[in-house]
XYZ file of C-alpha atoms in Angstrom:
738
model
C 102.247 127.771 149.333
C 105.418 128.459 151.864
C 107.828 130.847 149.514
C 110.440 131.353 152.683
C 113.523 129.524 152.318
C 113.161 127.216 155.118
C 116.791 125.172 155.617
C 119.741 126.000 157.170
C 123.203 123.707 157.001
C 125.486 121.773 159.104
C 128.236 123.450 160.511
C 130.682 120.590 158.834
C 130.818 119.301 155.310
C 132.226 116.245 153.382
C 135.038 116.176 151.326
C 135.803 114.234 148.487
C 138.799 113.656 146.515
C 140.980 111.482 144.542
C 144.505 110.154 145.235
C 146.151 111.281 142.797
C 145.985 114.964 141.586
C 144.996 115.973 137.376
C 148.059 117.544 137.471
C 149.755 113.880 137.804
C 147.261 113.302 134.999
C 148.030 116.487 132.878
C 151.762 115.388 132.992
C 151.586 111.840 131.943
C 149.616 112.661 128.937
C 151.505 115.845 128.158
C 152.959 114.557 125.091
C 151.484 112.504 121.746
C 152.163 109.876 123.314
C 152.390 108.817 127.002
C 156.748 107.727 127.872
C 156.718 104.331 129.057
C 159.350 104.641 131.721
C 157.167 107.414 132.547
C 154.095 105.171 133.220
C 156.287 102.459 134.551
C 157.703 104.687 137.189
C 154.343 105.771 138.228
C 152.905 102.550 138.237
C 155.929 101.144 140.205
C 155.224 103.738 143.197
C 153.988 102.453 146.478
C 150.578 104.908 146.073
C 149.378 103.279 142.907
C 150.839 99.561 143.209
C 148.628 99.011 146.095
C 145.766 101.061 144.979
C 145.564 98.845 141.858
C 146.074 95.452 144.151
C 143.209 96.292 146.267
C 141.201 97.357 143.037
C 142.125 94.151 140.639
C 144.412 91.486 141.695
C 144.359 90.293 138.156
C 145.895 93.360 136.674
C 148.000 93.931 139.345
C 149.756 90.662 138.511
C 150.061 91.334 135.102
C 151.403 94.786 135.522
C 154.089 93.102 137.793
C 155.261 90.885 135.079
C 155.393 94.244 132.789
C 157.245 96.049 134.857
C 159.690 93.078 135.677
C 160.962 93.140 132.468
C 158.457 89.898 131.095
C 158.672 89.237 127.726
C 154.624 90.107 126.583
C 153.461 90.096 123.438
C 153.047 93.709 122.176
C 149.330 93.781 121.799
C 148.975 92.419 124.897
C 151.375 95.624 126.962
C 148.719 97.647 124.697
C 145.959 96.557 126.294
C 147.645 96.038 129.416
C 148.522 100.063 129.319
C 144.988 101.046 128.577
C 144.266 99.280 131.605
C 146.541 100.769 133.418
C 146.001 104.065 131.814
C 141.925 103.716 132.770
C 142.372 103.108 136.210
C 145.429 105.959 136.021
C 142.811 108.477 134.783
C 140.136 107.213 137.555
C 142.656 108.052 140.449
C 143.055 111.610 138.667
C 140.328 112.678 138.182
C 136.935 110.721 139.975
C 135.687 111.693 143.569
C 133.436 108.777 143.907
C 135.162 106.988 147.048
C 136.603 103.420 145.620
C 139.336 101.785 147.729
C 142.407 103.771 148.070
C 141.375 105.429 144.991
C 139.559 108.311 146.437
C 138.352 109.345 149.955
C 136.742 111.347 152.439
C 136.605 113.870 154.912
C 134.997 116.320 156.895
C 135.735 120.010 156.492
C 134.133 123.257 158.549
C 132.508 126.333 157.263
C 134.752 129.471 157.972
C 135.887 132.906 156.245
C 138.123 131.305 153.848
C 138.063 128.933 151.445
C 141.747 126.786 151.816
C 141.841 123.006 151.146
C 145.513 121.793 151.648
C 146.469 118.147 151.215
C 149.133 116.238 153.333
C 151.589 113.607 151.468
C 149.553 110.552 150.636
C 151.106 108.453 153.326
C 149.526 110.788 155.900
C 146.096 109.766 155.022
C 144.006 107.267 156.715
C 142.209 103.925 156.183
C 140.215 101.187 157.023
C 140.001 97.319 155.575
C 137.650 94.843 156.284
C 137.013 91.616 154.914
C 134.601 91.550 152.108
C 131.261 90.741 153.372
C 130.808 88.605 150.540
C 133.069 86.339 152.613
C 131.939 87.292 155.667
C 129.015 86.061 155.361
C 130.435 83.086 153.529
C 132.225 82.403 156.740
C 129.438 82.871 159.152
C 127.322 80.055 157.549
C 130.427 77.878 157.903
C 131.291 78.930 161.140
C 126.968 78.167 162.470
C 127.291 74.411 160.839
C 130.670 73.869 163.193
C 129.257 70.613 165.384
C 130.579 72.398 168.935
C 129.790 76.000 168.229
C 125.771 75.299 166.661
C 125.277 73.643 169.941
C 125.890 77.030 171.959
C 124.519 79.258 169.278
C 121.099 81.243 169.869
C 118.314 80.971 167.082
C 115.880 83.458 166.696
C 112.536 83.298 164.026
C 113.237 84.063 160.966
C 112.483 88.089 160.934
C 110.610 88.267 157.675
C 107.705 86.092 158.962
C 104.004 86.362 159.162
C 100.813 84.280 159.413
C 97.919 83.578 157.067
C 95.541 81.620 158.693
C 97.123 78.558 159.591
C 99.887 78.592 157.660
C 103.115 80.708 158.655
C 104.556 82.486 155.025
C 108.718 83.528 155.347
C 111.185 84.540 152.832
C 114.428 82.146 152.695
C 117.801 82.603 150.075
C 120.197 80.061 148.698
C 122.779 80.969 146.946
C 123.347 80.618 142.847
C 126.544 82.073 141.049
C 127.322 84.080 144.161
C 123.821 85.431 143.716
C 120.717 85.204 146.513
C 117.701 84.145 144.870
C 115.042 85.015 147.050
C 111.201 82.237 147.452
C 108.475 82.775 149.729
C 108.027 79.351 151.570
C 105.052 78.314 153.641
C 104.582 75.674 156.453
C 101.948 74.765 159.120
C 100.970 76.869 161.931
C 101.167 73.945 164.755
C 100.962 74.202 168.466
C 104.566 73.045 168.911
C 105.906 75.552 165.802
C 104.272 78.693 167.306
C 105.673 77.784 170.639
C 108.876 77.459 169.370
C 108.545 80.554 167.309
C 107.763 82.457 170.609
C 110.359 81.103 172.519
C 113.022 81.633 170.290
C 111.887 85.544 170.045
C 114.627 86.611 172.939
C 117.374 84.047 171.440
C 117.553 80.149 172.719
C 119.984 77.449 172.473
C 119.337 74.421 170.023
C 118.813 71.836 172.619
C 116.141 74.016 174.693
C 114.700 74.153 171.296
C 114.435 70.155 171.306
C 112.777 70.000 175.020
C 110.314 71.975 173.625
C 108.844 69.419 171.097
C 110.383 66.459 173.507
C 107.397 67.804 175.444
C 104.650 66.967 173.144
C 106.225 63.818 173.083
C 109.238 63.898 170.446
C 112.109 61.208 171.139
C 115.575 63.568 171.554
C 117.129 62.282 168.284
C 113.507 62.895 166.489
C 113.357 66.416 168.032
C 116.888 67.253 167.226
C 116.857 66.412 163.593
C 113.549 68.527 163.454
C 115.156 71.538 164.739
C 117.723 71.404 162.400
C 115.509 70.935 159.677
C 114.253 73.989 160.423
C 117.346 75.273 160.721
C 118.320 74.287 157.040
C 115.231 75.289 155.850
C 115.830 78.829 157.874
C 112.982 79.359 160.152
C 114.901 79.805 162.449
C 118.393 82.239 162.015
C 121.373 81.855 164.155
C 122.840 84.813 166.265
C 125.858 84.326 163.520
C 123.104 85.325 160.827
C 125.150 89.064 159.054
C 124.033 91.887 160.232
C 124.564 95.157 158.624
C 123.893 97.294 161.232
C 126.703 97.928 164.234
C 130.381 97.275 164.290
C 131.925 95.560 161.556
C 130.930 91.733 161.127
C 134.308 90.315 162.287
C 134.074 92.080 165.614
C 130.239 90.717 165.868
C 131.082 87.435 165.024
C 134.053 87.463 167.335
C 131.540 88.287 170.273
C 129.764 85.781 169.426
C 132.281 83.124 169.891
C 134.030 84.552 172.439
C 131.201 83.748 174.896
C 131.453 79.961 173.671
C 133.528 77.438 175.867
C 133.843 75.204 172.840
C 134.761 77.812 170.341
C 138.329 78.283 171.201
C 140.373 77.426 167.697
C 137.834 79.340 165.829
C 138.061 82.405 168.213
C 141.719 82.339 168.149
C 142.047 81.949 164.132
C 139.798 84.990 164.017
C 141.350 86.783 165.877
C 144.948 86.401 164.151
C 142.617 87.727 161.348
C 141.745 90.672 162.783
C 145.219 91.857 164.014
C 146.419 91.628 160.429
C 143.829 93.398 159.466
C 144.781 96.103 161.843
C 147.996 95.974 160.758
C 147.500 96.853 157.511
C 145.710 100.060 158.598
C 148.834 101.115 161.083
C 149.787 102.564 158.164
C 148.296 103.948 154.257
C 150.795 101.756 152.518
C 151.649 98.267 152.666
C 153.833 95.370 150.781
C 152.106 93.236 149.111
C 153.524 90.318 150.938
C 151.320 91.827 153.853
C 147.722 90.768 151.561
C 149.594 87.503 150.691
C 150.160 86.201 154.592
C 146.516 87.580 155.435
C 145.508 85.293 152.420
C 147.496 82.431 153.364
C 146.563 82.864 157.276
C 143.097 82.760 155.657
C 143.551 79.641 153.946
C 144.814 77.734 156.675
C 142.157 78.630 158.584
C 139.571 77.446 156.331
C 141.462 74.570 154.873
C 141.036 75.383 151.362
C 142.525 77.520 149.026
C 140.511 80.969 148.019
C 140.318 83.421 145.425
C 141.901 86.665 145.237
C 139.375 88.770 143.970
C 136.832 90.152 146.263
C 138.622 89.484 149.660
C 138.894 92.726 151.662
C 136.860 96.012 151.564
C 139.126 99.514 151.889
C 138.076 102.554 153.004
C 140.289 105.835 152.835
C 139.904 108.799 155.384
C 141.969 111.939 153.905
C 143.614 113.709 156.260
C 144.377 117.425 155.385
C 146.521 119.974 156.507
C 143.790 122.426 156.165
C 140.075 121.984 154.867
C 137.962 125.200 155.305
C 135.531 126.001 152.700
C 134.266 130.005 152.846
C 130.288 130.566 154.226
C 129.978 132.040 150.607
C 129.721 128.310 149.184
C 126.372 128.468 151.568
C 125.112 131.320 149.783
C 125.736 129.980 146.256
C 123.563 126.441 147.778
C 120.953 128.671 148.824
C 120.520 130.099 145.262
C 120.843 127.064 143.445
C 118.570 125.585 145.477
C 116.048 127.943 145.025
C 116.384 128.243 141.338
C 116.266 125.151 140.626
C 113.291 124.647 142.627
C 111.443 126.500 139.998
C 112.779 124.895 137.654
C 112.034 121.119 138.804
C 108.220 119.980 138.182
C 107.178 117.655 140.864
C 107.625 114.111 139.953
C 105.819 111.515 142.329
C 107.333 108.418 143.441
C 105.004 105.861 140.598
C 105.923 103.265 142.111
C 104.364 104.297 145.730
C 101.561 106.056 144.442
C 100.189 103.645 142.303
C 100.066 100.869 145.553
C 98.238 103.665 147.349
C 95.692 103.685 144.498
C 95.621 99.997 144.345
C 95.462 99.423 148.107
C 92.566 102.328 148.279
C 90.304 100.122 145.730
C 91.067 97.122 147.832
C 90.594 98.069 151.437
C 89.673 101.368 151.400
C 89.849 102.601 154.735
C 90.750 99.989 156.393
C 94.053 99.328 158.068
C 95.939 95.890 157.441
C 98.978 94.215 157.860
C 102.125 95.129 155.579
C 102.712 91.522 155.438
C 99.551 90.512 154.003
C 98.708 94.312 151.793
C 102.498 93.356 150.143
C 101.525 89.706 149.800
C 101.052 88.979 145.806
C 98.653 86.257 146.280
C 96.441 87.796 149.076
C 97.355 91.199 148.232
C 98.133 93.710 146.265
C 101.474 93.292 146.345
C 103.879 96.471 145.547
C 105.012 96.891 142.070
C 101.799 98.099 140.725
C 100.540 97.690 136.635
C 103.395 96.108 134.934
C 106.389 98.344 136.490
C 109.105 96.202 137.529
C 111.633 96.607 140.097
C 114.472 97.468 137.880
C 113.322 101.228 137.700
C 115.033 103.051 140.099
C 112.969 105.784 141.889
C 115.930 107.939 141.975
C 117.473 108.049 138.460
C 113.563 108.612 137.620
C 113.202 111.040 138.956
C 116.210 112.822 139.318
C 116.196 113.632 135.702
C 114.419 117.234 134.985
C 113.626 116.274 131.683
C 112.085 112.671 131.101
C 113.976 110.374 127.870
C 111.217 111.567 124.980
C 110.405 109.183 122.292
C 112.209 109.086 119.023
C 109.000 110.191 117.057
C 106.914 113.542 118.388
C 108.463 115.264 121.280
C 106.144 117.301 123.289
C 108.026 119.897 125.346
C 107.320 121.551 128.275
C 107.391 125.757 128.592
C 110.608 125.257 130.626
C 112.035 123.216 127.943
C 110.935 125.257 124.996
C 112.841 127.944 127.152
C 116.078 126.504 126.451
C 115.593 124.833 123.201
C 115.238 128.292 122.225
C 118.045 130.220 124.311
C 120.253 127.142 122.773
C 119.216 128.062 118.870
C 119.987 131.494 119.695
C 123.517 131.254 120.374
C 123.722 128.751 117.617
C 126.921 126.945 118.854
C 128.620 130.549 118.712
C 128.314 130.640 122.249
C 129.793 128.704 124.955
C 128.249 129.766 128.162
C 124.248 130.937 127.970
C 124.418 132.618 131.152
C 121.129 133.162 133.068
C 119.798 136.140 135.238
C 116.296 136.186 138.125
C 114.630 137.979 135.415
C 114.412 134.899 133.456
C 112.484 133.343 136.314
C 110.857 135.901 137.502
C 107.214 134.485 136.761
C 107.850 130.888 138.227
C 106.847 130.046 141.896
C 108.833 128.691 144.967
C 107.342 126.144 146.848
C 109.364 124.391 149.981
C 106.194 122.407 151.540
C 107.397 119.001 149.176
C 111.023 118.958 150.390
C 112.249 116.227 152.849
C 113.276 117.609 156.431
C 116.686 116.992 155.594
C 118.470 117.195 152.433
C 121.974 116.773 150.622
C 123.873 118.878 147.976
C 126.976 117.639 146.147
C 128.768 120.101 144.416
C 132.499 120.970 142.832
C 134.135 124.049 144.330
C 136.276 125.599 140.910
C 138.249 128.140 139.974
C 137.597 129.949 137.078
C 139.645 133.206 135.843
C 139.926 133.909 139.834
C 136.545 133.576 140.290
C 135.147 130.824 142.858
C 132.484 129.123 141.265
C 130.492 126.018 142.434
C 128.849 122.740 139.769
C 125.999 121.314 140.929
C 126.139 117.876 140.866
C 123.064 116.052 142.852
C 120.793 118.590 144.741
C 118.050 117.079 147.527
C 117.755 113.574 146.335
C 119.057 112.236 149.276
C 119.132 112.655 152.558
C 121.769 114.630 154.892
C 123.164 111.206 155.827
C 122.187 109.128 153.466
C 125.947 108.971 151.302
C 127.784 108.716 154.828
C 126.443 105.756 156.512
C 128.817 103.780 155.572
C 132.348 105.782 155.794
C 130.808 106.655 159.968
C 133.442 103.788 161.000
C 136.473 105.724 159.071
C 136.324 108.150 162.087
C 135.286 110.400 165.015
C 134.451 112.972 162.992
C 132.474 111.060 160.401
C 130.419 109.391 162.704
C 129.857 112.815 164.581
C 128.451 114.276 161.566
C 126.128 111.309 161.027
C 124.854 111.585 164.392
C 123.859 114.974 164.454
C 122.042 114.409 161.185
C 120.217 111.634 162.981
C 119.318 113.759 166.071
C 118.035 116.532 163.541
C 115.814 114.140 162.023
C 114.234 112.567 165.079
C 113.625 116.182 166.478
C 112.287 117.453 162.914
C 109.668 114.644 163.480
C 109.054 113.557 167.029
C 105.165 111.955 166.019
C 106.732 109.445 164.738
C 108.938 106.350 165.859
C 112.157 106.340 162.691
C 113.052 103.221 162.253
C 116.451 102.347 160.052
C 115.828 99.766 157.478
C 118.124 97.169 158.224
C 118.164 94.188 155.242
C 121.097 92.483 153.541
C 119.955 92.028 149.746
C 122.814 90.265 148.424
C 126.472 89.482 150.634
C 128.549 91.893 148.659
C 125.987 94.437 148.627
C 126.590 94.332 152.685
C 129.521 96.450 151.596
C 127.503 99.477 150.990
C 125.117 99.093 153.753
C 126.810 98.334 156.546
C 126.991 100.990 158.976
C 126.790 101.977 162.066
C 123.397 101.497 164.410
C 122.697 105.086 164.448
C 119.003 105.238 165.117
C 117.588 103.849 168.274
C 114.734 101.736 166.389
C 115.336 99.162 163.286
C 113.095 97.500 161.239
C 115.051 93.829 160.085
C 114.424 91.842 157.577
C 116.530 89.111 156.340
C 119.476 90.418 158.245
C 119.938 90.360 162.118
C 119.921 93.494 164.225
C 121.824 93.713 167.074
C 118.901 95.847 169.439
C 117.580 94.805 171.985
C 114.195 92.999 171.220
C 112.311 96.027 172.267
C 114.029 98.050 170.121
C 113.195 96.217 167.199
C 110.201 96.310 165.084
C 108.942 93.294 163.392
C 107.838 93.052 159.556
C 104.626 91.521 160.924
C 104.304 94.105 163.495
C 103.350 96.821 160.736
C 99.955 97.956 159.605
C 99.709 100.064 156.674
C 96.219 102.351 155.951
C 95.919 105.675 153.602
C 94.559 108.607 155.880
C 94.554 112.098 154.076
C 95.402 110.852 150.722
C 98.699 109.655 152.325
C 100.008 106.163 153.651
C 100.543 105.839 157.186
C 102.543 102.900 159.078
C 101.746 102.022 162.658
C 103.382 99.623 164.685
C 100.982 97.182 166.292
C 102.725 96.708 169.219
C 103.561 100.209 170.005
C 100.784 101.998 168.999
C 103.169 104.631 167.342
C 103.401 105.661 163.719
C 106.439 104.439 161.918
C 108.809 106.254 159.799
C 111.165 104.372 158.354
C 114.919 105.229 156.942
C 117.681 103.784 154.828
C 120.433 105.564 156.039
C 122.664 104.881 152.963
C 123.086 105.354 149.156
C 122.393 101.384 147.971
C 120.187 101.454 144.904
C 117.052 99.837 146.390
C 114.974 99.447 143.671
C 116.757 97.169 141.691
C 115.530 93.874 142.077
C 114.426 94.101 145.486
C 112.061 92.413 147.962
C 108.487 94.071 148.083
C 108.777 94.661 151.660
C 112.195 96.319 151.213
C 111.214 98.334 148.428
C 108.270 99.731 149.953
C 109.608 100.867 152.990
C 112.563 102.236 151.579
C 110.063 104.212 149.076
C 107.920 104.979 152.079
C 110.712 108.381 152.710
C 109.684 110.105 149.238
C 106.343 109.884 150.031
C 104.519 113.420 149.472
C 108.502 114.671 148.764
C 109.722 116.084 145.704
C 112.896 113.679 145.017
C 115.743 115.894 144.039
C 116.410 119.016 141.781
C 118.885 118.790 139.129
C 118.671 120.655 135.695
C 119.532 117.567 133.248
C 119.529 118.741 129.730
C 121.292 115.440 128.421
C 117.652 114.676 126.812
C 118.070 117.714 124.375
C 120.700 116.300 122.913
C 118.213 114.189 120.820
C 117.844 117.919 118.843
C 121.478 119.347 119.344
C 124.955 117.913 118.754
C 126.474 120.981 121.363
C 124.645 121.815 124.820
C 126.606 125.136 126.041
C 127.467 125.688 129.630
C 124.473 127.324 131.294
C 125.395 129.519 134.860
C 122.880 131.769 136.705
C 126.030 133.941 138.469
C 128.377 131.985 139.947
C 126.744 128.749 139.343
C 127.044 125.898 137.076
C 124.300 124.456 136.192
C 124.922 122.430 133.502
C 128.738 121.639 132.013
C 128.682 122.248 128.575
C 127.970 118.897 126.946
C 128.525 117.144 123.491
C 126.710 114.225 121.641
C 128.941 112.256 118.944
C 127.462 110.461 116.679
C 129.432 107.164 115.226
C 129.369 108.327 112.087
C 132.054 111.164 112.731
C 134.576 108.475 113.927
C 134.103 105.742 112.349
C 137.053 106.285 109.978
C 138.923 105.976 112.712
C 138.403 102.035 112.842
C 139.944 101.623 109.552
C 143.329 103.466 111.132
C 144.294 100.555 114.069
C 147.833 100.486 113.285
C 148.150 104.623 112.274
C 148.392 106.454 115.631
C 149.362 109.606 113.377
C 146.303 109.228 110.989
C 143.856 108.616 114.261
C 145.345 111.735 116.033
C 145.222 113.956 112.897
C 141.768 113.099 112.307
C 140.545 113.526 115.940
C 141.871 117.041 115.553
C 140.033 118.124 113.007
C 136.959 116.929 114.861
C 137.895 118.740 117.466
C 137.917 122.046 115.386
C 134.572 121.158 114.052
C 133.049 120.484 117.295
C 135.454 123.187 119.095
C 136.385 120.351 121.596
C 138.551 121.677 124.564
C 141.944 119.581 125.147
C 140.249 117.522 128.401
C 137.010 116.432 127.962
C 135.198 113.890 130.439
C 133.361 110.798 128.577
C 130.176 110.023 129.967
C 129.590 106.180 130.825
C 126.246 105.964 132.821
C 126.982 107.213 136.265
C 130.999 107.196 135.776
C 133.040 109.412 133.850
C 136.179 108.843 132.448
C 138.501 111.994 131.485
C 140.875 111.856 128.685
C 142.994 113.924 126.880
C 142.084 114.572 123.011
C 146.007 115.546 122.432
C 147.123 112.207 123.982
C 146.710 109.724 121.134
C 146.639 106.709 123.950
C 144.178 108.830 125.711
C 142.498 109.312 122.442
C 142.560 105.607 122.022
C 141.010 104.694 125.459
C 137.653 106.777 124.616
C 137.281 104.567 120.943
C 137.442 101.295 121.921
C 134.908 102.027 124.817
C 132.036 104.123 122.250
C 133.438 102.250 119.032
C 130.381 99.657 119.513
C 127.879 102.505 120.203
C 125.609 104.476 117.857
C 126.530 107.822 119.966
C 128.043 108.856 123.026
C 128.544 112.365 125.227
C 131.306 113.874 126.267
C 131.394 116.850 128.730
C 134.009 119.668 129.438
C 136.634 119.310 131.965
C 135.985 122.060 134.564
C 139.501 121.896 136.127
C 142.182 124.218 134.231
C 144.616 126.186 135.601
C 143.533 126.356 139.574
C 142.028 124.315 142.378
C 140.734 124.881 145.466
C 142.058 121.647 146.769
C 145.888 121.811 146.751
C 149.181 119.535 147.394
C 152.351 122.055 146.845
C 151.608 122.907 142.984
C 149.328 119.919 142.605
C 146.145 120.643 142.360
C 142.626 117.847 142.876
C 139.563 117.755 141.594
C 136.819 117.716 144.492
C 133.061 116.842 145.299
C 131.772 118.499 148.269
C 128.414 117.144 150.038
C 126.518 119.711 152.124
C 123.902 118.791 154.435
C 120.772 120.861 155.560
C 118.272 120.682 157.128
C 114.780 122.496 157.555
C 114.803 125.432 160.625
C 111.283 125.115 162.953
C 112.639 128.473 164.689
């Protein structure tokens, strides 16, 4: 067992922070009721107006009516104000990048913590057409007669052979959702030649000539090739790619080489120029967006909807952005203690597949496509597991969700149950010491080569503390791939991580998995082509053919109780990687699911002290600290019975306020809390009726809900003059081989 701490940190970190300060939220909600004029003033500011426009055009339009003094029913006004306050709450507290709501920046570790923001207008941004629209646009362009004749065509990269049949995945759209199905055709000599010839890309007319060589008439041959394209056995070079430059640039690079695509090329250049104009400054008039929309409509000849047209990412440009190296020491300390507290949870889907593989194939090496084929192989999701199960979330939790019947606690769980019972609601913080866990062993062998930690750095009573979010659940670059286009610093950081990962696995060819499961998911998946090799699957790779690993060339076997992938063409072991934070397990195709899971083999997937399941027996769980590290913030479980009286007070704000005031006294709730809604948290001021009503409206249909303490109080490490901001710091670690 390896007890020595094996990781070092990268010299930079990633800062994530919201557009507005939580000081702004404090100010807006400081009284019993929000002042209408103050809310209107904030919503009328360029900073909020454009952010809301990009997030929700329908909400923006309703807001404009209200701001313009249009007479509206009072009930509609109240609903509108509630929606606006939700968005403003997010803009003031949540750090997850989303449009102009929150952004990212690269910082450096030095001997002092100092993060100071500039005024918002000095930040940067990048605006692209939404991938949903770009995919649709590329499909429309690909069928224009003159362009179709000049496009190169490639084989569908999901193709594999079963006997004298060719199987592949094709997709169709239903209600903007991609539906996949396995298709099968007979493998004939002429079809085999077409596929082989198309490997490097070939014009439609050259494919027609192949069939003519076999005796077909030209018209008949043309119809047949067009049928292959329609049925997706062949893809054009306009097939979406989510690796490399942004897709509009990729489309233009294809069209600019053509003789008969001048009109389309010029229109797309105008669209790109309009997008570039938006990014020359941080704030824009809404008319600039309306002009862009009209330009697109004139090009395609049809009106388009307001929603999901643009994707905007936000680059923070702080005046100063440094963290004290003491934060790194805290991370190392937290990683060590959580290593002891987090049990190993193997990836059950991958493990089930391995055991099924051994039963079926023993020590044989077989085509991965055959093994994952549900008809001739064993498939991927075994024994009733389905693709809706997310191994990330499944394995992140330290405690599994228990049945409401008998609960079998582990020793660690019983320890925390005992600690919480001892304080008996009389202590808000439980402080752990080294002595609490001296008997527990630490083992570093089952962690990935690079890992990331997401923490919040807070000040409390003049002391710097860190609050742990996720830990070691993702590679050091996985959360950053999609933001690399925002600037050279971000791209350099990710490239540095990629280089380290390659050096730590020299015996493997590390290959990036390139797959587009849904058009809109492309907004999350789009990233530069960081790695030397790619495994394209139902998405185009822009790399040279020799740098692409075909699905059909992947062989799988089990050696020394571990799954092994080998490329038949290069005779190299393959280590697939997905440099994104995509929740890939939800309804994914078996091959994509398997390749994305592969990196988690024999790896402990995340460390985290998740005490939320203890709410099955405790209404209140105190904050858990270990020295300067907050392992779990204080949290409360509020049952429906505690708030249902307020449902009869709909038109009596004072009665609701007083009832919640009594509830705060009963549960010892602070003024500011976070309402936990899945992966998102909503900041609530329990001394403001508008904020209270938002909470009650969200939870009124629930049997119970959970809230947690808001850790930012009098001070913050991130400031702009006297304004205080929340923060998330992403810190990458790598295994030291020296």
